Structures are given as C-alpha cells and as structure tokens.
XYZ file of C-alpha atoms in Angstrom:
636
model
C -20.263 4.673 -11.780
C -18.360 6.836 -14.233
C -14.849 5.962 -15.327
C -11.772 8.113 -15.521
C -9.144 7.622 -18.216
C -5.513 8.700 -18.225
C -2.488 7.756 -20.273
C 1.160 7.882 -19.329
C 4.294 6.842 -21.162
C 7.498 6.327 -19.266
C 10.885 6.469 -20.928
C 12.881 3.756 -19.236
C 16.322 4.117 -20.788
C 18.865 6.525 -22.159
C 20.067 4.142 -24.858
C 17.603 1.394 -25.483
C 14.222 0.192 -24.363
C 11.179 2.208 -23.340
C 8.706 0.843 -20.870
C 5.125 1.935 -21.315
C 3.104 2.732 -18.252
C -0.524 2.159 -19.051
C -3.311 3.934 -17.285
C -6.849 3.839 -18.482
C -10.213 5.390 -17.633
C -12.562 8.228 -18.692
C -12.836 11.813 -17.514
C -14.643 12.187 -14.258
C -17.250 14.894 -13.823
C -18.084 16.463 -10.481
C -17.699 14.335 -7.391
C -18.863 11.034 -8.885
C -16.807 7.954 -8.046
C -14.393 6.659 -10.667
C -12.526 3.527 -11.639
C -8.798 4.291 -11.712
C -6.909 1.643 -13.661
C -3.148 1.100 -13.812
C -0.790 -1.446 -15.290
C 2.335 -2.160 -13.249
C 5.052 -3.878 -15.269
C 7.633 -5.298 -12.875
C 11.006 -5.729 -14.570
C 14.717 -5.256 -14.022
C 16.993 -2.536 -15.302
C 20.497 -1.258 -14.654
C 20.780 1.979 -12.692
C 24.139 3.715 -12.382
C 24.924 5.220 -8.986
C 28.273 5.900 -7.308
C 30.217 4.912 -10.449
C 28.627 1.472 -10.478
C 25.756 -0.114 -12.376
C 23.321 -2.096 -10.255
C 20.534 -4.311 -11.545
C 17.347 -3.321 -9.719
C 13.715 -4.405 -9.828
C 11.286 -1.580 -10.611
C 7.741 -0.856 -11.771
C 7.352 0.723 -15.206
C 11.021 1.665 -15.375
C 10.635 4.162 -12.540
C 12.346 4.598 -9.181
C 10.307 5.377 -7.133
C 7.443 3.693 -8.928
C 4.374 5.501 -10.292
C 2.090 7.309 -7.892
C -1.541 6.258 -7.721
C -3.810 9.270 -7.254
C -7.497 8.831 -6.447
C -10.416 10.565 -4.801
C -12.097 9.087 -1.757
C -14.804 6.711 -2.956
C -12.993 5.652 -6.132
C -12.317 2.068 -7.147
C -8.830 0.960 -8.164
C -7.765 -1.738 -10.621
C -4.054 -2.546 -10.900
C -2.820 -5.143 -13.382
C 0.582 -6.437 -12.218
C 2.634 -7.922 -15.057
C 5.639 -9.750 -13.613
C 8.532 -9.702 -16.051
C 11.113 -9.933 -13.275
C 12.829 -13.156 -12.104
C 11.211 -12.821 -8.646
C 7.929 -13.938 -7.161
C 5.986 -10.712 -6.480
C 3.058 -9.377 -4.513
C 2.068 -5.740 -4.015
C 0.764 -4.532 -0.653
C -1.373 -1.381 -0.532
C 0.046 -0.078 2.714
C -2.613 1.482 4.945
C -5.564 0.760 2.635
C -8.191 -0.749 4.909
C -9.464 -3.183 2.273
C -12.905 -3.388 3.875
C -14.383 -6.868 3.232
C -11.558 -7.359 0.713
C -8.672 -9.043 2.474
C -8.078 -10.891 -0.813
C -6.369 -7.756 -2.231
C -4.019 -7.098 0.704
C -1.019 -8.539 -1.133
C 0.884 -10.686 1.401
C 2.404 -13.865 -0.095
C 0.932 -17.134 1.215
C -1.136 -15.213 3.757
C -3.659 -13.522 1.459
C -2.558 -14.780 -1.964
C -0.106 -16.903 -3.878
C 2.846 -14.828 -5.102
C 2.840 -13.838 -8.766
C 5.523 -15.968 -10.502
C 7.796 -14.643 -13.256
C 6.005 -14.294 -16.597
C 2.570 -14.264 -14.964
C 0.150 -11.444 -14.221
C -2.439 -10.752 -11.543
C -5.087 -8.051 -11.086
C -5.813 -6.263 -7.805
C -9.255 -4.673 -7.382
C -10.271 -2.627 -4.360
C -12.291 0.386 -3.252
C -10.947 3.444 -1.448
C -13.518 4.460 1.148
C -13.456 6.643 4.266
C -9.767 7.507 3.876
C -8.020 10.713 2.783
C -4.336 11.568 2.749
C -1.051 9.880 1.902
C -0.466 6.127 1.856
C 1.867 4.068 -0.309
C 2.284 0.754 -2.070
C 5.249 -1.601 -1.952
C 6.345 -5.145 -2.682
C 5.781 -7.535 0.207
C 8.451 -10.036 -0.782
C 11.992 -10.296 0.622
C 13.683 -6.875 0.612
C 12.369 -5.820 -2.788
C 10.322 -2.960 -1.374
C 13.613 -0.987 -1.343
C 13.020 -0.373 -5.071
C 9.417 -1.528 -5.590
C 7.370 1.251 -4.007
C 5.411 4.393 -4.779
C 2.966 6.912 -3.351
C -0.774 6.303 -2.986
C -2.548 9.654 -2.693
C -6.209 9.965 -1.696
C -7.873 13.364 -2.067
C -11.303 14.372 -0.770
C -14.174 13.358 -3.035
C -15.129 17.007 -3.521
C -11.580 18.155 -4.250
C -8.697 19.910 -2.503
C -10.981 22.726 -1.372
C -12.376 20.244 1.174
C -9.082 19.863 3.034
C -9.479 20.771 6.732
C -6.514 23.125 6.333
C -5.647 25.958 3.928
C -5.608 24.705 0.360
C -1.968 24.377 -0.735
C -0.669 25.873 -3.940
C 1.120 22.646 -4.802
C 1.370 19.065 -3.496
C 4.742 17.298 -3.531
C 5.463 13.653 -2.630
C 8.747 13.194 -0.737
C 9.830 9.542 -0.614
C 12.869 8.824 1.557
C 14.679 5.678 0.440
C 17.957 3.783 0.531
C 20.351 2.811 -2.240
C 21.595 -0.780 -2.076
C 24.396 -2.045 -4.298
C 23.789 -5.545 -2.944
C 21.299 -7.903 -4.597
C 18.176 -7.560 -2.433
C 17.317 -11.266 -2.582
C 20.777 -12.017 -1.258
C 20.324 -9.408 1.467
C 17.196 -11.204 2.659
C 18.889 -14.614 2.598
C 21.727 -13.292 4.730
C 19.368 -11.784 7.283
C 17.316 -14.969 7.535
C 20.602 -16.775 8.213
C 21.488 -14.329 10.992
C 24.004 -12.225 9.026
C 23.419 -8.494 9.572
C 26.687 -7.007 8.335
C 25.250 -5.343 5.228
C 24.405 -1.659 4.964
C 23.022 0.582 2.205
C 25.478 2.628 0.175
C 23.463 5.812 0.549
C 20.110 7.454 0.991
C 17.762 8.808 -1.639
C 15.061 11.440 -1.843
C 12.564 10.738 -4.624
C 15.096 8.318 -6.082
C 18.023 10.766 -6.180
C 21.139 10.494 -4.029
C 21.907 14.195 -3.712
C 25.109 16.191 -3.557
C 26.561 14.446 -0.496
C 27.449 11.603 -2.868
C 29.773 11.727 -5.841
C 31.133 9.690 -8.727
C 34.701 10.429 -9.854
C 34.518 13.726 -7.997
C 31.285 14.861 -9.665
C 28.493 15.460 -7.167
C 25.269 13.592 -7.709
C 22.126 15.352 -8.824
C 19.594 15.754 -6.043
C 15.891 16.346 -5.675
C 14.961 19.995 -6.296
C 11.772 21.704 -5.155
C 11.218 25.086 -6.807
C 9.064 27.390 -4.700
C 7.622 30.874 -5.046
C 7.661 33.344 -2.168
C 4.509 33.328 -0.092
C 3.060 30.138 -1.553
C 2.141 27.037 0.467
C 3.316 23.516 -0.340
C 1.846 20.261 0.953
C 4.649 17.741 1.390
C 3.475 14.128 1.373
C 6.371 12.417 3.171
C 6.853 8.635 2.994
C 9.585 6.595 4.689
C 10.323 3.685 2.343
C 13.698 2.679 3.823
C 14.333 -0.842 5.063
C 16.149 -0.174 8.311
C 15.965 3.352 9.702
C 13.753 5.960 11.272
C 14.571 9.405 9.817
C 14.664 13.051 10.850
C 13.616 15.500 8.111
C 14.302 19.251 8.205
C 14.341 22.204 5.802
C 16.771 24.952 6.725
C 15.000 28.215 7.569
C 11.483 26.746 7.416
C 8.903 25.141 9.664
C 6.367 22.409 9.021
C 2.722 22.361 9.989
C 1.841 18.680 10.264
C -1.785 18.118 9.177
C -2.066 14.353 8.684
C -0.326 11.059 9.398
C -1.069 7.656 7.845
C -4.052 9.133 5.947
C -5.686 10.436 9.122
C -5.976 14.156 9.826
C -4.281 15.498 12.950
C -4.657 18.757 14.835
C -2.227 21.147 13.094
C 1.151 20.785 14.777
C 4.031 23.212 14.170
C 7.557 21.803 14.244
C 10.927 22.312 12.596
C 11.625 18.550 12.397
C 9.527 15.648 11.115
C 10.266 12.239 12.564
C 9.157 9.367 10.367
C 9.730 5.626 10.706
C 9.593 2.987 7.952
C 5.987 2.475 6.896
C 4.775 5.814 8.259
C 3.526 8.760 6.202
C 3.286 12.409 7.260
C 1.508 15.266 5.460
C 2.930 18.699 6.282
C 2.416 22.237 4.999
C 5.436 24.432 4.309
C 5.109 28.140 3.557
C 7.822 29.648 1.379
C 8.384 32.540 3.782
C 12.176 32.595 4.066
C 14.417 35.147 2.325
C 14.827 34.132 -1.335
C 17.686 31.686 -1.718
C 18.499 27.986 -1.587
C 17.860 25.744 1.404
C 18.694 22.098 1.959
C 15.911 19.642 2.766
C 17.782 16.930 4.658
C 16.863 13.418 5.799
C 19.064 11.835 8.481
C 18.779 8.157 9.419
C 18.870 7.540 13.167
C 20.279 4.707 15.244
C 20.451 3.782 18.931
C 23.569 4.865 20.838
C 26.188 2.495 22.212
C 26.287 -0.221 23.492
C 24.186 -1.018 20.374
C 26.316 -1.954 17.393
C 27.182 1.209 15.454
C 26.853 1.048 11.662
C 27.180 3.698 8.945
C 23.916 5.642 8.609
C 22.947 7.652 5.560
C 22.181 11.320 5.105
C 20.494 12.466 1.932
C 19.393 15.914 0.920
C 17.710 17.903 -1.799
C 17.250 21.607 -2.433
C 14.353 23.975 -1.817
C 15.082 26.951 -4.021
C 13.186 30.168 -4.520
C 12.274 31.462 -7.934
C 13.083 35.102 -8.662
C 11.989 37.535 -11.347
C 14.105 40.364 -10.003
C 16.817 41.762 -12.218
C 20.191 43.144 -11.314
C 21.008 46.857 -11.306
C 22.047 46.881 -14.976
C 18.713 45.408 -16.078
C 19.934 41.849 -16.552
C 18.758 38.849 -14.598
C 20.854 37.751 -11.614
C 23.161 34.754 -12.120
C 20.820 31.756 -12.408
C 20.955 28.326 -13.971
C 18.590 27.001 -16.585
C 17.077 24.505 -14.148
C 13.343 24.194 -14.659
C 11.637 26.903 -12.657
C 8.112 28.048 -11.949
C 6.461 29.663 -14.953
C 8.957 31.662 -16.970
C 11.159 32.471 -13.997
C 14.506 30.784 -13.581
C 15.573 29.841 -10.058
C 18.923 31.081 -8.856
C 21.275 28.194 -8.157
C 24.714 29.803 -8.058
C 24.542 30.813 -4.411
C 25.375 28.211 -1.742
C 22.485 26.470 -0.025
C 21.789 26.873 3.691
C 21.992 23.602 5.645
C 19.698 22.835 8.596
C 21.037 21.950 12.021
C 20.034 18.312 12.393
C 19.364 16.425 15.641
C 22.037 14.019 16.768
C 21.436 10.687 15.057
C 21.603 8.940 18.459
C 19.116 11.265 20.132
C 15.734 9.522 20.125
C 13.853 12.177 22.082
C 12.868 14.323 19.060
C 11.093 11.212 17.750
C 9.438 10.563 21.114
C 8.111 14.124 21.381
C 7.057 14.318 17.721
C 4.904 11.205 17.975
C 3.637 12.168 21.424
C 2.492 15.620 20.268
C 0.157 14.316 17.548
C -3.598 14.277 18.244
C -6.541 13.562 15.985
C -8.437 16.384 14.354
C -11.952 15.895 15.650
C -14.340 15.956 12.710
C -18.020 15.148 12.333
C -18.630 11.510 11.516
C -15.428 10.083 12.957
C -15.933 6.897 14.998
C -15.419 7.535 18.716
C -12.685 5.842 20.692
C -14.209 2.752 22.358
C -14.380 3.432 26.078
C -13.088 0.017 27.088
C -11.469 -3.088 25.627
C -12.857 -6.625 25.399
C -9.409 -8.224 25.192
C -5.966 -7.008 26.295
C -2.510 -8.147 25.271
C 0.979 -7.238 26.427
C 3.444 -7.943 23.602
C 7.197 -7.688 24.081
C 9.337 -6.958 21.013
C 12.846 -8.314 21.196
C 15.592 -10.528 19.830
C 16.578 -14.073 20.733
C 18.104 -17.153 19.135
C 17.132 -20.610 17.958
C 19.372 -23.609 17.369
C 20.195 -24.483 13.802
C 19.865 -28.179 14.670
C 18.120 -29.800 17.587
C 16.989 -28.279 20.867
C 20.385 -27.601 22.412
C 23.257 -25.510 21.093
C 25.808 -22.853 21.926
C 24.442 -19.300 21.723
C 25.688 -15.731 22.275
C 26.991 -15.415 18.734
C 27.847 -19.062 18.101
C 27.381 -20.391 14.569
C 25.293 -23.147 16.116
C 22.440 -20.677 16.646
C 20.566 -18.146 14.518
C 19.445 -14.722 15.724
C 15.680 -14.190 15.407
C 13.248 -11.383 16.257
C 10.325 -12.121 18.534
C 6.907 -11.164 19.821
C 6.415 -12.487 23.358
C 9.591 -14.534 22.878
C 8.243 -16.371 19.811
C 9.512 -15.884 16.261
C 7.083 -16.113 13.331
C 7.517 -18.513 10.458
C 5.017 -19.333 7.740
C 3.464 -22.790 7.996
C 3.842 -25.211 5.110
C 0.461 -25.056 3.393
C -0.967 -25.888 -0.021
C -2.859 -22.594 -0.249
C -2.723 -19.082 1.252
C -3.921 -18.927 4.855
C -6.790 -16.599 3.932
C -8.161 -19.177 1.506
C -7.658 -21.954 4.061
C -9.498 -19.830 6.623
C -12.376 -19.145 4.223
C -12.771 -22.823 3.289
C -12.018 -23.971 6.874
C -9.363 -26.454 5.789
C -6.939 -28.312 8.015
C -4.107 -25.981 6.986
C -5.179 -23.659 9.794
C -4.357 -26.351 12.345
C -0.656 -25.532 11.906
C -1.095 -22.136 13.555
C 0.133 -21.501 17.088
C -1.617 -18.990 19.350
C 0.218 -15.761 20.115
C -0.001 -15.578 23.918
C -1.338 -12.602 25.871
C 1.949 -12.078 27.664
C 5.608 -13.103 27.435
C 6.601 -16.324 29.217
C 8.758 -14.500 31.776
C 8.725 -11.071 33.394
C 12.002 -9.220 33.875
C 13.360 -5.705 33.510
C 12.623 -5.470 29.779
C 14.531 -2.212 29.319
C 17.674 -3.129 31.284
C 20.510 -1.757 29.143
C 22.800 -4.491 30.478
C 20.894 -6.886 28.189
C 22.045 -5.104 25.003
C 25.562 -6.596 24.743
C 25.955 -10.368 24.680
C 26.842 -11.837 28.033
C 25.647 -14.076 30.892
C 22.719 -11.826 31.818
C 21.390 -11.729 28.287
C 22.345 -15.359 27.623
C 19.854 -16.898 30.032
C 16.994 -14.996 28.321
C 18.159 -15.543 24.730
C 16.650 -18.972 23.898
C 13.372 -18.778 22.015
C 11.431 -20.831 19.471
C 9.675 -20.435 16.148
C 6.008 -20.854 15.347
C 3.210 -19.823 12.998
C 1.812 -17.237 15.413
C -1.829 -16.233 15.154
C -4.564 -14.710 17.249
C -8.323 -15.027 16.601
C -10.822 -12.283 17.380
C -14.599 -12.353 17.281
C -16.016 -9.763 14.894
C -16.330 -6.401 16.622
C -13.932 -7.207 19.467
C -12.225 -4.133 20.926
C -8.575 -5.040 21.442
C -5.946 -3.304 23.571
C -2.276 -4.042 22.884
C 0.668 -2.668 24.798
C 3.757 -3.068 22.626
C 6.862 -3.103 24.828
C 10.242 -2.617 23.142
C 12.981 -4.476 24.971
C 16.742 -4.182 25.312
C 17.345 -7.833 24.418
C 20.550 -7.831 22.326
C 19.610 -4.431 20.798
C 17.527 -1.418 21.751
C 15.955 -0.183 18.520
C 12.500 1.321 18.228
C 9.860 -0.794 16.453
C 7.381 0.563 13.857
C 4.510 -1.943 14.171
C 2.168 -2.111 11.168
C -1.297 -3.694 11.332
C -2.889 -4.600 8.001
C -6.577 -3.968 7.396
C -7.172 -1.740 10.429
C -6.237 1.586 11.952
C -5.190 1.833 15.592
C -5.948 4.498 18.194
C -2.609 5.403 19.818
C -3.634 5.865 23.442
C -0.265 6.597 25.068
C 3.474 6.014 24.955
C 6.252 5.984 27.523
C 9.936 5.364 28.154
C 10.971 2.377 30.239
C 8.735 -0.482 31.348
C 4.967 -0.238 31.060
C 3.172 -0.182 34.407
C -0.597 -0.613 34.088
C -1.394 0.878 37.488
C 0.531 4.020 36.605
C 0.163 4.315 32.834
C -3.507 3.633 32.125
C -4.198 7.050 33.633
C -2.236 8.572 30.703
C -4.549 7.104 28.046
C -6.001 9.678 25.650
C -9.582 8.570 24.990
C -10.640 11.951 23.565
C -8.529 12.626 20.472
C -5.742 10.038 20.146
C -3.908 9.932 16.819
C -5.055 7.168 14.472
C -2.299 5.239 12.690
C -1.759 2.070 10.673
C 1.932 2.015 11.662
C 2.707 2.743 15.308
C 6.230 3.579 16.432
C 7.126 1.859 19.689
C 9.925 4.030 21.129
C 13.385 2.753 21.895
C 13.295 0.808 25.192
C 9.805 2.140 25.756
C 6.193 1.219 25.087
C 3.116 2.245 23.130
C -0.502 1.384 23.969
C -3.010 1.028 21.120
C -6.685 0.136 20.781
C -8.423 -1.127 17.655
C -11.731 -2.662 16.670
C -11.417 -6.055 14.956
C -14.290 -5.474 12.530
C -12.740 -6.285 9.143
C -13.021 -10.043 8.548
C -9.978 -11.812 7.166
C -6.425 -12.883 7.877
C -4.258 -9.837 8.568
C -0.518 -9.487 9.033
C 0.899 -7.513 11.970
C 4.655 -6.954 11.895
C 7.564 -4.629 12.479
C 8.325 -2.527 9.404
C 12.077 -2.719 9.871
C 12.925 -5.245 7.195
C 15.509 -7.044 9.293
C 12.991 -7.504 12.121
C 10.392 -8.802 9.660
C 12.842 -11.213 8.014
C 13.887 -12.383 11.478
C 10.307 -13.122 12.534
C 8.821 -10.126 14.395
C 5.363 -10.805 13.002
C 2.063 -12.551 13.681
C -1.350 -13.073 12.081
C -4.596 -11.595 13.371
C -7.668 -13.551 12.236
C -10.925 -11.604 12.394
C -13.998 -13.844 12.258
C -17.101 -13.097 10.218
C -19.857 -10.999 11.713
C -23.535 -12.018 11.895
C -24.572 -10.579 8.524
C -23.509 -10.752 4.895
C -22.288 -7.146 5.181
C -19.943 -8.105 8.023
C -18.606 -11.338 6.491
C -15.685 -12.010 4.166
C -16.948 -12.514 0.598
C -15.785 -15.421 -1.520
C -12.474 -15.010 -3.355
C -12.781 -13.205 -6.698
C -12.748 -16.294 -8.898
C -11.787 -14.407 -12.044
C -8.372 -13.463 -10.625
C -7.812 -15.318 -7.368
C -6.605 -18.674 -8.633
C -4.635 -21.457 -6.925
C -0.868 -21.281 -6.593
C 0.983 -21.892 -9.874
C -2.216 -21.149 -11.808
C -2.149 -17.380 -12.038
C -2.708 -15.708 -15.414
C 0.253 -16.641 -17.565
C 1.494 -14.097 -20.095
C 1.130 -15.027 -23.748
C 2.263 -12.959 -26.745
C -1.255 -11.750 -27.534
C -2.101 -10.974 -23.898
C -3.523 -7.444 -23.654
C -1.155 -6.739 -20.765
C 1.939 -8.007 -22.566
C 4.111 -5.112 -23.644
C 5.036 -4.744 -27.268
C 8.597 -3.986 -26.190
C 9.513 -7.036 -24.104
C 13.220 -6.262 -23.840
C 13.157 -4.493 -20.459
C 15.638 -6.595 -18.517
C 18.974 -4.844 -18.295
C 17.742 -1.573 -19.753
C 19.977 1.404 -18.980
C 18.876 4.649 -17.368
C 20.862 7.817 -16.967
C 22.730 8.198 -13.704
C 20.538 10.227 -11.364
C-alpha cells in the first residue's frame, strides 16, 4: 500500500494563537490505495457572532472542522488530541466500519470517551462507498460545533462519477449558532427543559446577511460561479433540531446521491435534508449573470405543536464577469475573490428564492419519496423477504422523577422522555463499553433489556388530538426507561416499520443506523397498515440510506441485512430526541467464519476507561503552541 502525504496549517486567531492542523502521507500514484492521516486537535476558542463572544469547542481552530477527503479503498488514521474540558468521541457518520465496530465512536457503547488531556487514534478503511458523509462528536450537544465533511471519491477519480464530471465540488454544511453552553443545553434537555433555541443558522460556519451586529450585516458564504459550468454541491445537515429546505433562486438541482449512495438523477428546485442526511446535487450556472441567494430554511410542525423561532440562513451564488462597460472600464464590482482574474460583481442586489412554508411538510415527503437507487453493476440486490419484522413507534412520554407514581402532563414530578415502542433508552452502568463486554461475553450485557417487536398498546398513533396535553394524551403518557437492545443472528434480513406518532408532538424523525445502510422500501402519511401498504414496497430500486426520515405523523418501512458484527447504535438524529432517549442498540452476532466475525480490539489504542493515551510534553501529537483555549477569531 502506498501512502499519501499532505500538510495543512490553520490560522486559529486574529490576535494570538495559531493551531496547526497536521496531515501526513505521501503522494499517491494512479489508483493505488492510500493511508490518509489527520490530527484533530479538539480545543476551545472564542468566536464573536451577533455582537457577543461565545466560547466554542472546535477541531483545529475551524468551524466547520476540517474536511477529510479520500478515494474509495483508502485507509484513514485520525489522531484525536483532546485539549478541551469535555470527554470526546468522534463518530464517522455513515462509514460502514466493516468488521471494525471498535472505530464507530459512540461513548460507552463502542469505546470509552477520550478525557481531557488525552489522545486516541481511530483507524478504519473506506470500502465500497462513494459520495458525501460527515464526521461529528457523539457526546452531548457538541456536534453543533464539532463536525466536518467526509468526502469519498471513486478510486479511479472524478471521471468515474455516474454523472457528468463537475467543474468544481463544493461542500455546503448547514448548521446552527448557539450562544448557550452546549453542555448546559444537554443537561436541560435531559431534565425535560426544552425552552432553548439557537440564535441563528449558519452556512459553512457563516451567519449571512440576515443577521447583523450593531447594524452591520454579517458576512455570508459566497460561491463564485462561471456561466455554463457545473458545480457539485455536497450538502450536509449538521443542525441539532431541524429539517431544512434549501433553494437557489433561479436555479435547479439535479440530485445524484444521498448518504453516499448514488440515486437516479432527480431534478428539483428544492432540496429537503434532515439532520444526519447528506445530499449530492449538480447545479449548472445557467441563469443570467448576477447574484442569487442560496437559502436554508428550518422547518417545524404546524400548530397545535409548540411554535418556536426557526432560523433562516443564506449565502450568495454570484456570477463572475469579464465584460466591460461601454467606456472600456469594468462594471462596478467588488474585490471579493473571484474565479481566475475576473472579479465578481457584487453591487447589484441578489435575487431571493421563494421558499416553501416552514410548516408545509409535503415538499419533504415528495422529495424523499421521489428518490430511487441508480442501478449499477455489482450492487447487492434487495433481499426478497425478511427473516424478522419489527414495528417501532416513535413518540414522547414521561417518567416519574421519584418512584412509580407521580403527577404528569407537565408536572415537575415527571420528566418528558422520547421513546421507541414506549420505552426510553438509558445507558446501563457498566465498567467497560458494551462492545467490549459483548466481545468478552461479560455479565455487563445482562443489564440490557430487549426492544420489543411492537408497542405495548395499539391506538390511533397519528391522532392529532394527542399533540396537546390533556386527558386523551394523559392516559398514554406513562412510560419507562431501559437499556434497550435487540440481537440478530449474522446475515438476518430485518424489516422495520418506523411509525411517527402524535404523542405530545408531531415532528418527523430522522432515524440513523450505525454500521449498516438501509433499503427504504416505502413511506406513507397516517398509520401504517400492512395489508394495504406492503403492496407499495419498492423491491427493484429503493433508495439506500444510513439516515431515514420518518415523515411527520407518518411511517417509513426499511429493510437491512445484519451482516456487520458488533454493537451498533440506532437513534433519532434530532439531538433533543436522542438526549431524551429515542435510541436502542442493535447487536449483530458473529458469522461462521473469521471473515464474518468481529476481530479483537486493537490493543495498541483501544485501552480500558481512564487509561487512554495521556498527553505528555514530548508526545508527538502534543502541539508546540498549547495556548489554544480562549483564542480569538475574527467575527465571521
């Protein structure tokens, strides 16, 4: 295996410290596999937004964090140096981690968290995947600032794309800006307090001109384009709470991939993307030269759901021009960085797109329903039938703070929790991560409780009268907590119908399964009816996703093959649902051969809790400039 080497320095401040982003490897020739090596230094720094400085946790002084770019077949090594005050893990969202559950990055499920002043190394291969994924912290709410793109190109280069080769590729990461300490945000949600909201939305870390400080509009993301050229947008939703609509005024998208799986090209003027999802879309610069807003709008359910402020953020798509005015001088343009030697015109007003109503969920329903897989040679077929079937309701309930009996419906005696089949997940108290306990077959696994096939009671799950608190909702509200898990024999074909409910809220639910992709067989509005809805299943070319959006008061049916041994998290990617317990563990048993069994933990890095690699002054990963906490960056 040849090795690829890169180097990157990141200026972290306007007045003080610089944080060095280390990348190493040697130049890769041809299509040979490579080792791509990064160092992620997790630290805190002050960022000034909306006339206020906020201390945030970042990787390498960047927000968003550095992108990892690889070719299919490469190996990745990421050294995480934790110089923050938080326990940290990094999850490689959507990476299948074949026979490598140890690198999945979920605290106390696959590994011990990395304590402050310790480091840990992730090693994994990237095989049989192409497209856009991402990485993020999997602790508390820190993924709001600890995240970045993970881009996988074909082994033989961009000319192998199953669509016209773009002239340029551009990551678009939609995020939120929180002025609240994110640890505190998580503590409040765990305690049933959901009154906090972000202060704004970001696009590639910038707030955009809808926000201002002392009357001065904020700088936004700018994409300079040339007429007639094609741009591949790699869109990632990294927000904590909201599905988003994305539009560019005067332009259309051709969606070509989702969650690092190619789809049949789909033309649309709006992309719908939920937290955890990624969408790859081509945009041709075929509008009249000018400036056009690219706008992301957060959605929310209509009343009677609680209405909260939702963000809009936007950047600019602006055309370069080399034309001169009638007197031989260039037209009025700014000095903003353009394409080549041409300066883009920025003095003219930008055209804004007409956005869907933020309460209208049907554009999302149709967008997800119109995606189908691009049939390509070598793709695994959809299994014709399932070995096991589950019906999983996604809702909200309450547990008593003390004892088995308490007042509910908003009483301080109870805590609101999120549920799967009326059970709310909580981690068991163990001495080691569950994956290690599973591998060594210790008694720690005895604390797990089986996730049942069905909810304990059947009722009209999508009855809108259940949304507000009241007698009808009250009798269904009580639930309980448990360490929910489900075991599957290796190779089991599993069907799951996820049913969103109207219990105390009616949000959609982006369900993410670690370590596996899912065939999305069908979706519907209202209650799932097997006799009626199985006939809708697409067994020919269903889209393949790692994060599946279950529509508001509707359902989605998925099928997956449990063939990757390990202990895998399945959860809603809305952070408040995850913090409240909408999660479970899927345990996939070993297969009959060494090649279908979970290998031993990598002893060189995978050490017991509180015994990770501690930083020492002469550690190779220890930065020469250790004063990163509190570093200033320019307002962006």
